[in-house]
Amino acid sequence: ANYEDNLDLLAGCDLVIEAIAERMDWKLDLYQKIAGHIAPHAIVASNTSGLSITQLSQALPEAIKPRFCGIHFFNPVRRMTLVEVVRGPATADATVATAVAHVKRLGKCPIVVRDSPGFLVNRVLMPYLHEAVEMLRAGVDQQRIDRVARGFGMPMGPLELYDMIGLDTAFYAGLVLSDAYGDRIEASPLIPAMVKSGRLGRKSGAGFYRYRPDGGQRARIDRADEGVVKLIAPYRLPARETTDATIADRLLLPMLLEALRALDEQIVRDGRDVAATMHKWLKAKAKAGRVAA
């Protein structure tokens, strides 16, 4: 059915959460259409994973802007407990408090963050994922990269995480992050090549790894995949000898620096929020991956 035929139903809602595709123009168009149907007290929230809450609010009347925020659920929603509640410059304290209370009622763990490209989780993960791909392009074995990350204590290696998130999802998030932080990170040409080839990760049966269609306890196929080798070939970087310690440093030190930048910019109020958030997110993501397998 056409959703525009049912907009009057919004009048009875205390909270409206938008979760359409990550397209700014689509979301702005939707907000303009629903603005006249929202109850005077209702909160409007976006499930965006990285689009600016500030920009999204521009499509809303001034009276609704204090009642607008982000409520970012992570996939798979039923297993991921962490939720980012995103405060825009016009968001009222009461709106944040209500969003936090709603997330808690759902049995999940809210973290309040200030509006910023990538918010907290995606921003801090950005260099971890990026460095893994750069090392892969330089000839470092993909299983070695993931093994070193897990050996350090990460619940899941970066290339495993790419497959879990979905390469297409990572690609669109990467566009936002690259535009915002291009002074220190350059979008990799390998990710759009993977997406174009149809290798989207677990959901398509192949990403950096391949997966058996029937799932089961050993869904991942670890032997060398010539499909990935061929996709990397046009984007090869000069190879150089590297140690496991160097791999760990390249993965984790940029991630730490980005977390410090986010803290300095007051994206969150306390360093403990960063540590707890990233640990909870990565642990839950790894657990969800094992269940899916």
GROMACS .gro file of N, CA, C and O in nm, residues 164-233:
model
  280
  164MET      N    1   3.018  -0.891   0.798
  164MET     CA    2   2.902  -0.893   0.887
  164MET      C    3   2.816  -0.768   0.865
  164MET      O    4   2.693  -0.776   0.858
  165ILE      N    5   2.879  -0.652   0.853
  165ILE     CA    6   2.807  -0.527   0.831
  165ILE      C    7   2.739  -0.526   0.695
  165ILE      O    8   2.624  -0.482   0.680
  166GLY      N    9   2.811  -0.576   0.594
  166GLY     CA   10   2.766  -0.569   0.455
  166GLY      C   11   2.850  -0.465   0.382
  166GLY      O   12   2.860  -0.351   0.425
  167LEU      N   13   2.911  -0.506   0.270
  167LEU     CA   14   3.000  -0.416   0.197
  167LEU      C   15   2.926  -0.297   0.138
  167LEU      O   16   2.981  -0.187   0.128
  168ASP      N   17   2.800  -0.316   0.100
  168ASP     CA   18   2.722  -0.205   0.046
  168ASP      C   19   2.691  -0.103   0.154
  168ASP      O   20   2.703   0.019   0.133
  169THR      N   21   2.653  -0.152   0.272
  169THR     CA   22   2.628  -0.061   0.385
  169THR      C   23   2.755   0.016   0.420
  169THR      O   24   2.751   0.137   0.443
  170ALA      N   25   2.868  -0.056   0.424
  170ALA     CA   26   2.996   0.009   0.455
  170ALA      C   27   3.033   0.112   0.348
  170ALA      O   28   3.089   0.217   0.380
  171PHE      N   29   3.000   0.083   0.224
  171PHE     CA   30   3.032   0.175   0.115
  171PHE      C   31   2.960   0.308   0.133
  171PHE      O   32   3.021   0.416   0.126
  172TYR      N   33   2.829   0.304   0.159
  172TYR     CA   34   2.752   0.428   0.173
  172TYR      C   35   2.793   0.504   0.299
  172TYR      O   36   2.801   0.628   0.298
  173ALA      N   37   2.821   0.432   0.407
  173ALA     CA   38   2.869   0.499   0.528
  173ALA      C   39   3.006   0.561   0.501
  173ALA      O   40   3.035   0.672   0.549
  174GLY      N   41   3.087   0.492   0.423
  174GLY     CA   42   3.220   0.542   0.391
  174GLY      C   43   3.218   0.672   0.313
  174GLY      O   44   3.307   0.756   0.329
  175LEU      N   45   3.117   0.690   0.228
  175LEU     CA   46   3.106   0.815   0.152
  175LEU      C   47   3.088   0.934   0.246
  175LEU      O   48   3.151   1.039   0.229
  176VAL      N   49   3.003   0.917   0.347
  176VAL     CA   50   2.978   1.023   0.444
  176VAL      C   51   3.105   1.052   0.524
  176VAL      O   52   3.145   1.167   0.544
  177LEU      N   53   3.173   0.945   0.568
  177LEU     CA   54   3.291   0.961   0.652
  177LEU      C   55   3.408   1.019   0.573
  177LEU      O   56   3.483   1.103   0.623
  178SER      N   57   3.424   0.974   0.449
  178SER     CA   58   3.534   1.024   0.367
  178SER      C   59   3.515   1.173   0.338
  178SER      O   60   3.611   1.251   0.337
  179ASP      N   61   3.390   1.211   0.315
  179ASP     CA   62   3.361   1.353   0.289
  179ASP      C   63   3.393   1.439   0.411
  179ASP      O   64   3.441   1.552   0.399
  180ALA      N   65   3.368   1.383   0.529
  180ALA     CA   66   3.389   1.459   0.652
  180ALA      C   67   3.534   1.456   0.700
  180ALA      O   68   3.584   1.555   0.753
  181TYR      N   69   3.601   1.342   0.681
  181TYR     CA   70   3.735   1.324   0.739
  181TYR      C   71   3.839   1.291   0.631
  181TYR      O   72   3.936   1.220   0.657
  182GLY      N   73   3.818   1.344   0.513
  182GLY     CA   74   3.906   1.314   0.402
  182GLY      C   75   4.048   1.362   0.420
  182GLY      O   76   4.139   1.320   0.347
  183ASP      N   77   4.072   1.449   0.519
  183ASP     CA   78   4.208   1.496   0.543
  183ASP      C   79   4.295   1.388   0.604
  183ASP      O   80   4.417   1.397   0.600
  184ARG      N   81   4.233   1.282   0.658
  184ARG     CA   82   4.313   1.176   0.718
  184ARG      C   83   4.273   1.035   0.672
  184ARG      O   84   4.331   0.937   0.717
  185ILE      N   85   4.175   1.027   0.585
  185ILE     CA   86   4.139   0.895   0.532
  185ILE      C   87   4.084   0.912   0.391
  185ILE      O   88   4.005   1.002   0.364
  186GLU      N   89   4.130   0.827   0.301
  186GLU     CA   90   4.087   0.831   0.162
  186GLU      C   91   4.006   0.706   0.132
  186GLU      O   92   4.048   0.595   0.165
  187ALA      N   93   3.889   0.723   0.073
  187ALA     CA   94   3.803   0.609   0.043
  187ALA      C   95   3.877   0.507  -0.043
  187ALA      O   96   3.944   0.542  -0.140
  188SER      N   97   3.868   0.380  -0.006
  188SER     CA   98   3.937   0.274  -0.081
  188SER      C   99   3.861   0.239  -0.208
  188SER      O  100   3.738   0.224  -0.205
  189PRO      N  101   3.931   0.222  -0.320
  189PRO     CA  102   3.863   0.181  -0.443
  189PRO      C  103   3.819   0.035  -0.441
  189PRO      O  104   3.737  -0.006  -0.523
  190LEU      N  105   3.872  -0.041  -0.345
  190LEU     CA  106   3.838  -0.184  -0.342
  190LEU      C  107   3.694  -0.208  -0.297
  190LEU      O  108   3.628  -0.300  -0.347
  191ILE      N  109   3.645  -0.128  -0.204
  191ILE     CA  110   3.509  -0.151  -0.151
  191ILE      C  111   3.403  -0.134  -0.260
  191ILE      O  112   3.318  -0.223  -0.278
  192PRO      N  113   3.402  -0.023  -0.338
  192PRO     CA  114   3.303  -0.017  -0.446
  192PRO      C  115   3.321  -0.127  -0.550
  192PRO      O  116   3.222  -0.172  -0.608
  193ALA      N  117   3.444  -0.174  -0.572
  193ALA     CA  118   3.466  -0.285  -0.665
  193ALA      C  119   3.402  -0.413  -0.613
  193ALA      O  120   3.343  -0.490  -0.689
  194MET      N  121   3.413  -0.434  -0.483
  194MET     CA  122   3.349  -0.552  -0.421
  194MET      C  123   3.198  -0.544  -0.435
  194MET      O  124   3.132  -0.642  -0.471
  195VAL      N  125   3.143  -0.425  -0.408
  195VAL     CA  126   2.998  -0.407  -0.419
  195VAL      C  127   2.951  -0.430  -0.562
  195VAL      O  128   2.851  -0.500  -0.586
  196LYS      N  129   3.023  -0.372  -0.658
  196LYS     CA  130   2.985  -0.386  -0.799
  196LYS      C  131   2.987  -0.532  -0.843
  196LYS      O  132   2.906  -0.574  -0.927
  197SER      N  133   3.079  -0.610  -0.786
  197SER     CA  134   3.090  -0.752  -0.823
  197SER      C  135   2.981  -0.837  -0.758
  197SER      O  136   2.966  -0.955  -0.792
  198GLY      N  137   2.906  -0.780  -0.663
  198GLY     CA  138   2.801  -0.855  -0.594
  198GLY      C  139   2.848  -0.922  -0.466
  198GLY      O  140   2.770  -0.990  -0.400
  199ARG      N  141   2.972  -0.898  -0.428
  199ARG     CA  142   3.024  -0.955  -0.304
  199ARG      C  143   2.992  -0.858  -0.190
  199ARG      O  144   3.067  -0.767  -0.160
  200LEU      N  145   2.879  -0.879  -0.125
  200LEU     CA  146   2.830  -0.787  -0.024
  200LEU      C  147   2.853  -0.837   0.118
  200LEU      O  148   2.815  -0.771   0.214
  201GLY      N  149   2.914  -0.957   0.132
  201GLY     CA  150   2.935  -1.012   0.265
  201GLY      C  151   2.847  -1.132   0.290
  201GLY      O  152   2.805  -1.202   0.198
  202ARG      N  153   2.818  -1.156   0.417
  202ARG     CA  154   2.740  -1.274   0.455
  202ARG      C  155   2.607  -1.282   0.382
  202ARG      O  156   2.562  -1.388   0.341
  203LYS      N  157   2.541  -1.167   0.368
  203LYS     CA  158   2.405  -1.169   0.313
  203LYS      C  159   2.401  -1.213   0.168
  203LYS      O  160   2.296  -1.259   0.120
  204SER      N  161   2.512  -1.200   0.096
  204SER     CA  162   2.515  -1.244  -0.044
  204SER      C  163   2.591  -1.375  -0.062
  204SER      O  164   2.602  -1.426  -0.174
  205GLY      N  165   2.645  -1.428   0.047
  205GLY     CA  166   2.719  -1.554   0.041
  205GLY      C  167   2.867  -1.536   0.016
  205GLY      O  168   2.943  -1.632   0.020
  206ALA      N  169   2.911  -1.413  -0.011
  206ALA     CA  170   3.053  -1.388  -0.035
  206ALA      C  171   3.086  -1.242  -0.013
  206ALA      O  172   3.010  -1.153  -0.053
  207GLY      N  173   3.198  -1.218   0.052
  207GLY     CA  174   3.252  -1.085   0.071
  207GLY      C  175   3.403  -1.101   0.066
  207GLY      O  176   3.458  -1.147  -0.033
  208PHE      N  177   3.469  -1.068   0.174
  208PHE     CA  178   3.612  -1.100   0.183
  208PHE      C  179   3.630  -1.250   0.205
  208PHE      O  180   3.735  -1.306   0.174
  209TYR      N  181   3.528  -1.314   0.261
  209TYR     CA  182   3.524  -1.459   0.275
  209TYR      C  183   3.401  -1.511   0.201
  209TYR      O  184   3.312  -1.433   0.165
  210ARG      N  185   3.398  -1.642   0.180
  210ARG     CA  186   3.278  -1.703   0.122
  210ARG      C  187   3.205  -1.781   0.230
  210ARG      O  188   3.265  -1.828   0.327
  211TYR      N  189   3.074  -1.799   0.210
  211TYR     CA  190   2.990  -1.861   0.311
  211TYR      C  191   2.900  -1.966   0.246
  211TYR      O  192   2.850  -1.946   0.136
  212ARG      N  193   2.884  -2.077   0.316
  212ARG     CA  194   2.796  -2.183   0.266
  212ARG      C  195   2.651  -2.135   0.271
  212ARG      O  196   2.608  -2.075   0.369
  213PRO      N  197   2.574  -2.164   0.168
  213PRO     CA  198   2.435  -2.114   0.163
  213PRO      C  199   2.346  -2.169   0.272
  213PRO      O  200   2.247  -2.105   0.310
  214ASP      N  201   2.380  -2.287   0.326
  214ASP     CA  202   2.293  -2.346   0.428
  214ASP      C  203   2.330  -2.302   0.569
  214ASP      O  204   2.269  -2.346   0.667
  215GLY      N  205   2.430  -2.214   0.582
  215GLY     CA  206   2.468  -2.165   0.715
  215GLY      C  207   2.528  -2.277   0.798
  215GLY      O  208   2.619  -2.346   0.755
  216GLY      N  209   2.475  -2.296   0.918
  216GLY     CA  210   2.529  -2.399   1.005
  216GLY      C  211   2.643  -2.344   1.089
  216GLY      O  212   2.678  -2.227   1.084
  217GLN      N  213   2.702  -2.429   1.169
  217GLN     CA  214   2.804  -2.388   1.263
  217GLN      C  215   2.936  -2.348   1.197
  217GLN      O  216   3.017  -2.279   1.254
  218ARG      N  217   2.959  -2.396   1.074
  218ARG     CA  218   3.083  -2.362   1.004
  218ARG      C  219   3.050  -2.304   0.867
  218ARG      O  220   3.086  -2.358   0.764
  219ALA      N  221   2.980  -2.192   0.872
  219ALA     CA  222   2.931  -2.133   0.747
  219ALA      C  223   3.043  -2.075   0.663
  219ALA      O  224   3.036  -2.076   0.540
  220ARG      N  225   3.149  -2.025   0.727
  220ARG     CA  226   3.254  -1.957   0.652
  220ARG      C  227   3.348  -2.057   0.586
  220ARG      O  228   3.387  -2.158   0.646
  221ILE      N  229   3.385  -2.028   0.463
  221ILE     CA  230   3.480  -2.111   0.388
  221ILE      C  231   3.613  -2.035   0.387
  221ILE      O  232   3.624  -1.930   0.325
  222ASP      N  233   3.715  -2.090   0.454
  222ASP     CA  234   3.838  -2.014   0.476
  222ASP      C  235   3.945  -2.031   0.368
  222ASP      O  236   4.044  -1.960   0.370
  223ARG      N  237   3.928  -2.126   0.279
  223ARG     CA  238   4.034  -2.143   0.180
  223ARG      C  239   4.039  -2.021   0.086
  223ARG      O  240   3.943  -1.946   0.071
  224ALA      N  241   4.157  -2.003   0.024
  224ALA     CA  242   4.180  -1.887  -0.062
  224ALA      C  243   4.071  -1.873  -0.167
  224ALA      O  244   4.029  -1.971  -0.228
  225ASP      N  245   4.026  -1.752  -0.187
  225ASP     CA  246   3.917  -1.724  -0.280
  225ASP      C  247   3.973  -1.641  -0.395
  225ASP      O  248   4.009  -1.525  -0.378
  226GLU      N  249   3.979  -1.701  -0.512
  226GLU     CA  250   4.036  -1.632  -0.628
  226GLU      C  251   3.954  -1.509  -0.668
  226GLU      O  252   4.005  -1.415  -0.728
  227GLY      N  253   3.826  -1.509  -0.633
  227GLY     CA  254   3.742  -1.393  -0.665
  227GLY      C  255   3.793  -1.267  -0.598
  227GLY      O  256   3.796  -1.159  -0.659
  228VAL      N  257   3.833  -1.277  -0.471
  228VAL     CA  258   3.886  -1.162  -0.399
  228VAL      C  259   4.022  -1.122  -0.455
  228VAL      O  260   4.051  -1.004  -0.474
  229VAL      N  261   4.105  -1.222  -0.486
  229VAL     CA  262   4.239  -1.195  -0.541
  229VAL      C  263   4.228  -1.115  -0.671
  229VAL      O  264   4.302  -1.018  -0.692
  230LYS      N  265   4.135  -1.152  -0.757
  230LYS     CA  266   4.118  -1.081  -0.885
  230LYS      C  267   4.068  -0.939  -0.864
  230LYS      O  268   4.108  -0.847  -0.938
  231LEU      N  269   3.982  -0.919  -0.766
  231LEU     CA  270   3.931  -0.785  -0.741
  231LEU      C  271   4.039  -0.693  -0.683
  231LEU      O  272   4.040  -0.573  -0.711
  232ILE      N  273   4.128  -0.749  -0.605
  232ILE     CA  274   4.236  -0.669  -0.545
  232ILE      C  275   4.339  -0.629  -0.650
  232ILE      O  276   4.395  -0.519  -0.643
  233ALA      N  277   4.363  -0.716  -0.748
  233ALA     CA  278   4.475  -0.700  -0.842
  233ALA      C  279   4.488  -0.558  -0.902
  233ALA      O  280   4.598  -0.503  -0.904
   0.00000   0.00000   0.00000
